[in-house]
Short mmCIF file of C-alpha atoms and ligand atoms in Angstrom, two decimals:
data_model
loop_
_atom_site.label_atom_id
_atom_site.label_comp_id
_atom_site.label_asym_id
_atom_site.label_seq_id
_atom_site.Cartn_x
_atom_site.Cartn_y
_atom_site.Cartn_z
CA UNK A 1 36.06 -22.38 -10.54
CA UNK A 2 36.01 -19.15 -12.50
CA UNK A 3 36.67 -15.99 -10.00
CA UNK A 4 34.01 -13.65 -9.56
CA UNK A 5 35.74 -11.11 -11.42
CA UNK A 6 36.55 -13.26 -14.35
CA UNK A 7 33.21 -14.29 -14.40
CA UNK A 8 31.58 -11.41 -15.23
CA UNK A 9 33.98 -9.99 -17.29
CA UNK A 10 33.68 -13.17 -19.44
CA UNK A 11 30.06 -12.68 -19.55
CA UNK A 12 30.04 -9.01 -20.35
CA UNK A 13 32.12 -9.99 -23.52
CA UNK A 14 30.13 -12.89 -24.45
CA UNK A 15 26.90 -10.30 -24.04
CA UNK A 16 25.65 -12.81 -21.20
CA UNK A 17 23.35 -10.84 -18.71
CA UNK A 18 24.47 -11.48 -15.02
CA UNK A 19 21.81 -11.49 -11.98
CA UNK A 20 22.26 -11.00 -8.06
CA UNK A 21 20.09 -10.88 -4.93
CA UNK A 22 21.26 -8.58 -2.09
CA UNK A 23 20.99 -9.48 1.32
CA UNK A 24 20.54 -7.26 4.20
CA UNK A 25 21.67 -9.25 6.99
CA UNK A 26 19.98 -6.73 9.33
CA UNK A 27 16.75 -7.37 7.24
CA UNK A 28 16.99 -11.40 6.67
CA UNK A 29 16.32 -13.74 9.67
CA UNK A 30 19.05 -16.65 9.67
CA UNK A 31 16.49 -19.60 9.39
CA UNK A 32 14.90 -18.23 6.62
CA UNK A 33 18.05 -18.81 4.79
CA UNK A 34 17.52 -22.33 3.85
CA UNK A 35 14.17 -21.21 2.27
CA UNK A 36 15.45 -18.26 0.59
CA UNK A 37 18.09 -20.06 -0.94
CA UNK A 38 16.06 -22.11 -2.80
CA UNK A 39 14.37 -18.95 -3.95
CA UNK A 40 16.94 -17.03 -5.21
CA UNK A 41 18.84 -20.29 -6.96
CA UNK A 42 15.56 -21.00 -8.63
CA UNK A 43 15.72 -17.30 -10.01
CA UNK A 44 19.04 -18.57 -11.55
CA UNK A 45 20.86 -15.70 -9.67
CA UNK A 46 24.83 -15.67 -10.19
CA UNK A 47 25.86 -13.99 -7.46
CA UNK A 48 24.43 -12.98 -4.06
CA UNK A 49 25.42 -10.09 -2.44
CA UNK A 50 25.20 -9.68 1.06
CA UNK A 51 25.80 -6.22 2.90
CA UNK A 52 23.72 -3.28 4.32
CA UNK A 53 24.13 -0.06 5.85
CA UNK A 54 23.31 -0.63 9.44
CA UNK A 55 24.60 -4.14 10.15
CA UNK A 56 25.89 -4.39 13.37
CA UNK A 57 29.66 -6.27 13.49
CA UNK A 58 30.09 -9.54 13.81
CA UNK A 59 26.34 -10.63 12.38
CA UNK A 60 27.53 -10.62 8.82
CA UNK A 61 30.03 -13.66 9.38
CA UNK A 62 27.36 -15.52 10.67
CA UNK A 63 25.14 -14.68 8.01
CA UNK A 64 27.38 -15.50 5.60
CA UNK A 65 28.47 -19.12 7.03
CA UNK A 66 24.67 -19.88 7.02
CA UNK A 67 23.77 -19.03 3.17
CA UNK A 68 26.99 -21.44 2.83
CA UNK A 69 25.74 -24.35 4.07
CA UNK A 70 22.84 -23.99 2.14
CA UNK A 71 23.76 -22.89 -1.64
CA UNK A 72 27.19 -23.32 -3.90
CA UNK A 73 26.09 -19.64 -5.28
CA UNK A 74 28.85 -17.34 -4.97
CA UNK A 75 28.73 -14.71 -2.02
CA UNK A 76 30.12 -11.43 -2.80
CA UNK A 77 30.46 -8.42 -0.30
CA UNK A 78 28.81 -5.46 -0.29
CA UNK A 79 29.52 -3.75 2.75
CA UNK A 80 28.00 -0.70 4.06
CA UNK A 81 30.79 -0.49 6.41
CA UNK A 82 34.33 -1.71 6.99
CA UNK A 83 33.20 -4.01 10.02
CA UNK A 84 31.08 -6.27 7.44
CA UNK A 85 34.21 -8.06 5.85
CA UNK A 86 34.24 -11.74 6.28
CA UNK A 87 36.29 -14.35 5.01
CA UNK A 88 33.66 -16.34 5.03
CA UNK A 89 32.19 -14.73 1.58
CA UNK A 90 34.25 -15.48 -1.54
CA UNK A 91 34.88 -11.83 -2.90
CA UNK A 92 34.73 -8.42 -1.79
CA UNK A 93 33.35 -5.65 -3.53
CA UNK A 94 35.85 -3.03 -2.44
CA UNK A 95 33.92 0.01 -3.12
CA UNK A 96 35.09 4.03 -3.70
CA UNK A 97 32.22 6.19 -3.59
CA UNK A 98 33.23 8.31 -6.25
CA UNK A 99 30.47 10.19 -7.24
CA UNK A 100 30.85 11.82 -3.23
CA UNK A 101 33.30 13.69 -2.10
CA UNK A 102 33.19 12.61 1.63
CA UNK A 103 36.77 11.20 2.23
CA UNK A 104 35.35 8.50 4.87
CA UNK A 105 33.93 6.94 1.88
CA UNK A 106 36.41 7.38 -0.39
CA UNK A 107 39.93 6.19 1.35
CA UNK A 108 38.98 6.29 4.86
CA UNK A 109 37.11 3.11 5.32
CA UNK A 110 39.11 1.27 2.63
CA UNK A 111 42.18 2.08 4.87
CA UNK A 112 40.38 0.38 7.67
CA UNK A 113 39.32 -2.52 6.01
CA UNK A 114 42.79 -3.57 5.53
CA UNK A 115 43.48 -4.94 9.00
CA UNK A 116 40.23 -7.51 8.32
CA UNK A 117 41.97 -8.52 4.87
CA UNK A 118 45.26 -9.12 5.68
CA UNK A 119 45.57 -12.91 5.51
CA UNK A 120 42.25 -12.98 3.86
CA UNK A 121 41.57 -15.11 0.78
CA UNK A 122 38.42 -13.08 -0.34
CA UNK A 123 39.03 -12.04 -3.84
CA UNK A 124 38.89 -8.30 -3.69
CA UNK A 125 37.43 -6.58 -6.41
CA UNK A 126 38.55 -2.84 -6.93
CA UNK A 127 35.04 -1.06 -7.23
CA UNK A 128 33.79 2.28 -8.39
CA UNK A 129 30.37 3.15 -7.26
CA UNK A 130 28.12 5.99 -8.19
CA UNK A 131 25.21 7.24 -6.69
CA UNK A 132 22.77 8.52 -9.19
CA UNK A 133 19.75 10.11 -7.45
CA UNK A 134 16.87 7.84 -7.65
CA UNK A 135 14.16 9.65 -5.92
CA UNK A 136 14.60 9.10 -2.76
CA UNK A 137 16.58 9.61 0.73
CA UNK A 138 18.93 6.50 0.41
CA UNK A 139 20.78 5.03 3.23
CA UNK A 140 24.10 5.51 1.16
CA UNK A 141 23.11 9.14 0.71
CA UNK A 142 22.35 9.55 4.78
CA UNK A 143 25.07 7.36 5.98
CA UNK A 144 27.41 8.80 3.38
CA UNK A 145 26.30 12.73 3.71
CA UNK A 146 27.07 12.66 -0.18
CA UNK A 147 24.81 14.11 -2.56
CA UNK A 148 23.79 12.23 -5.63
CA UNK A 149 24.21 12.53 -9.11
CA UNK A 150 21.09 13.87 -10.75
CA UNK A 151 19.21 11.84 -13.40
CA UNK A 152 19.51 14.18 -16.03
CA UNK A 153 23.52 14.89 -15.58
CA UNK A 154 24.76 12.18 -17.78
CA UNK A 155 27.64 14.08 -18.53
CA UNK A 156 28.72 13.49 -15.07
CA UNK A 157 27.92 10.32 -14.74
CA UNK A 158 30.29 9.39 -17.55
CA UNK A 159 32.93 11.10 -16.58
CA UNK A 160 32.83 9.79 -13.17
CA UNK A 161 32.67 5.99 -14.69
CA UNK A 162 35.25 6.87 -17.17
CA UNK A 163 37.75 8.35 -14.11
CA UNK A 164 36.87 5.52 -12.07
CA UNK A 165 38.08 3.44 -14.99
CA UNK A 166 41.43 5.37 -15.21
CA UNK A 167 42.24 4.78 -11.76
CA UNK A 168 42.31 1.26 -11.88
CA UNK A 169 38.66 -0.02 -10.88
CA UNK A 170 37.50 -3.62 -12.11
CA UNK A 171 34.25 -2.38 -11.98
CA UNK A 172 31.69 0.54 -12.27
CA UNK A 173 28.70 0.06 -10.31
CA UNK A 174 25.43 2.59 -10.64
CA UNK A 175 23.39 2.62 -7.56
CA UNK A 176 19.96 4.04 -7.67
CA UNK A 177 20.07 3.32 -3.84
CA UNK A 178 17.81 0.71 -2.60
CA UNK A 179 14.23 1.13 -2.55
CA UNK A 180 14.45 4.30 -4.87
CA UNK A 181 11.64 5.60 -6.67
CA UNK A 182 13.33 6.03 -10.09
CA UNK A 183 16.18 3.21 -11.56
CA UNK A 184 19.21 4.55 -13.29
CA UNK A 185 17.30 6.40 -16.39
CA UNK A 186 18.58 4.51 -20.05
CA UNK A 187 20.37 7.14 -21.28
CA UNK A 188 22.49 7.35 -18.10
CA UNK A 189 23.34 3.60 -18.53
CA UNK A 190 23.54 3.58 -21.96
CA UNK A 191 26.34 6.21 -21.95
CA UNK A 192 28.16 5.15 -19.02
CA UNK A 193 28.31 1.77 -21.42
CA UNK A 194 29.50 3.03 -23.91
CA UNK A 195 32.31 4.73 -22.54
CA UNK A 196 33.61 2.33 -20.29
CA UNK A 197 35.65 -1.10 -21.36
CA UNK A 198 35.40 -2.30 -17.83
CA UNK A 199 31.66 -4.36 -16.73
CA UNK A 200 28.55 -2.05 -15.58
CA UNK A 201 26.79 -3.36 -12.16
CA UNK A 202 22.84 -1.18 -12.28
CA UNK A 203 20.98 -1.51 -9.22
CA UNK A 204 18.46 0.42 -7.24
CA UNK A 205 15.08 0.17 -7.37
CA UNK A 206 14.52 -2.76 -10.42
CA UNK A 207 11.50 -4.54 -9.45
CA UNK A 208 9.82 -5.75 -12.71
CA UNK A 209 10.96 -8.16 -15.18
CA UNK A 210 10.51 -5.22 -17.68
CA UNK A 211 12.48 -3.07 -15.57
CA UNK A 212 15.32 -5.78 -15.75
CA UNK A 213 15.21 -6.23 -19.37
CA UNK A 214 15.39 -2.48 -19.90
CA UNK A 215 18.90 -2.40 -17.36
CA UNK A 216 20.16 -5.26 -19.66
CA UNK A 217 19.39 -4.09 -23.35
CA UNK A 218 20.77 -0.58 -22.06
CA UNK A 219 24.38 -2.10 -21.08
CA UNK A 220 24.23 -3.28 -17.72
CA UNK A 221 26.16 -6.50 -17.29
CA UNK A 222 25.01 -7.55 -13.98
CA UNK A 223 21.65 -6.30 -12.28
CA UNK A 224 21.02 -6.25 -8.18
CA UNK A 225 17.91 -6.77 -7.08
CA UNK A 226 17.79 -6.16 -3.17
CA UNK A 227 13.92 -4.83 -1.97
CA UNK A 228 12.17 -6.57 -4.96
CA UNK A 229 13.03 -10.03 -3.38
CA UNK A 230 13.42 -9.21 0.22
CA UNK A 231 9.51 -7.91 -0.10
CA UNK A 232 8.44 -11.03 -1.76
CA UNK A 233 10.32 -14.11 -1.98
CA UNK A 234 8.21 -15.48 -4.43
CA UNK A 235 9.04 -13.63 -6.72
CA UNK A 236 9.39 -14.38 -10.70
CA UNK A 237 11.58 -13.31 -13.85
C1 1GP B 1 20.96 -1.40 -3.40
O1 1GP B 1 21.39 -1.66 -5.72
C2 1GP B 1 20.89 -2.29 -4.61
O2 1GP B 1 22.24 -1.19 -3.00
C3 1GP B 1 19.51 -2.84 -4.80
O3 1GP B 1 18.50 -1.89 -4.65
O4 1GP B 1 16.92 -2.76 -2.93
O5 1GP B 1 16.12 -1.16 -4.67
O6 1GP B 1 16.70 -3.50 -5.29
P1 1GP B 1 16.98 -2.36 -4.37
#
């Protein structure tokens, strides 16, 4: 089996657009699992993520094991906190919020993390995550008392990617936050693309299949949809 990792960076060369549902476990009761599975493998998702920003520990682990038993999808981590790594998920995004400058969030938690990942066999996936501002009062932005970077500063943006590239990450994810009002804008993608050689994660607020098409055709090599799905599991692309 292909890593995670290697997975998408195989499909970002080949031009192959990636797709993954995020699960709150604080939002998902465990016996809907077996029915959202089916769901989300009949939206031919690649990946699902599974993390949130209030999750209490220990309930992630459980989560986890469950969505195991019930679909061969990889689970990747997308914790909101330290406390949510598991062994029980196959990789680890292992996120620097770089576009804040709250050190918690930065080294603090990633320093803390380590006692959970010694031993571990998650594949950890160096991560560089930037909160654009997408309209709205995000739990990353409250949790992480960051600000966000505006829609129109594309400048930034870049040169946050491209720094986050420098020091060593696998991966450059843009976060709209979840729920927001306005996804990463086109431009903003489209130049973070282009000056990155590393894959582009967009997510935050994508709801439509037009929206999605729009993320991909702009550069994004993997799309999260989290509030889209979790609102209505029947939902189509
Ligand atoms: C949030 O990028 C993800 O971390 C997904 O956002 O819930 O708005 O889809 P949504």
């Amino acid at each position: 089996v292909d890593s995670v990792l290697a997975h998408i960076k195989n499909a970002s060369k080949k031009g192959e657009k990636l797709l993954a549902i995020l699960l709150d476990p604080d939002k998902t009761a465990l016996d809907k699992i077996p029915i959202i599975s089916k769901k989300i493998e009949a939206l031919k998702t690649h990946f699902i993520f599974v993390g949130g920003s209030f999750v209490e520990k220990g309930i992630t682990a459980v989560f986890v094991q469950k969505l195991k038993e019930n679909t061969k999808i990889p689970i990747v981590l997308f914790p909101g906190d330290y406390s949510q790594v598991t062994n029980n998920a196959d990789a680890l995004l292992f996120l620097s919020l770089l576009s804040g400058r709250n050190p918690e969030y930065l080294i603090e938690q990633q320093i803390k993390a380590v006692p959970f990942l010694k031993n571990s066999t998650l594949e950890i996936i160096p991560t560089g995550y930037i909160l654009i501002d997408g309209g709205t009062n995000s739990s990353v932005l409250k949790i992480s008392k960051t600000s966000p970077i505006s829609q129109n500063n594309t400048n930034l943006a870049v040169a946050t990617a491209v720094a986050g590239m420098y020091k060593g990450k696998q991966l450059i994810y843009l976060e709209a936050g979840s729920g927001a009002k306005f996804p990463v804008n086109s431009e903003l993608i489209t130049e973070v693309k282009k000056n990155i050689n590393i894959p582009l994660i967009v997510g935050g607020g994508i709801k439509t299949k037009q929206q999605l098409n729009t993320a991909y055709k702009n550069g994004a090599d993997l799309v999260v949809i989290g509030s889209a799905f979790e609102n209505n599991i029947a939902l189509a692309f």
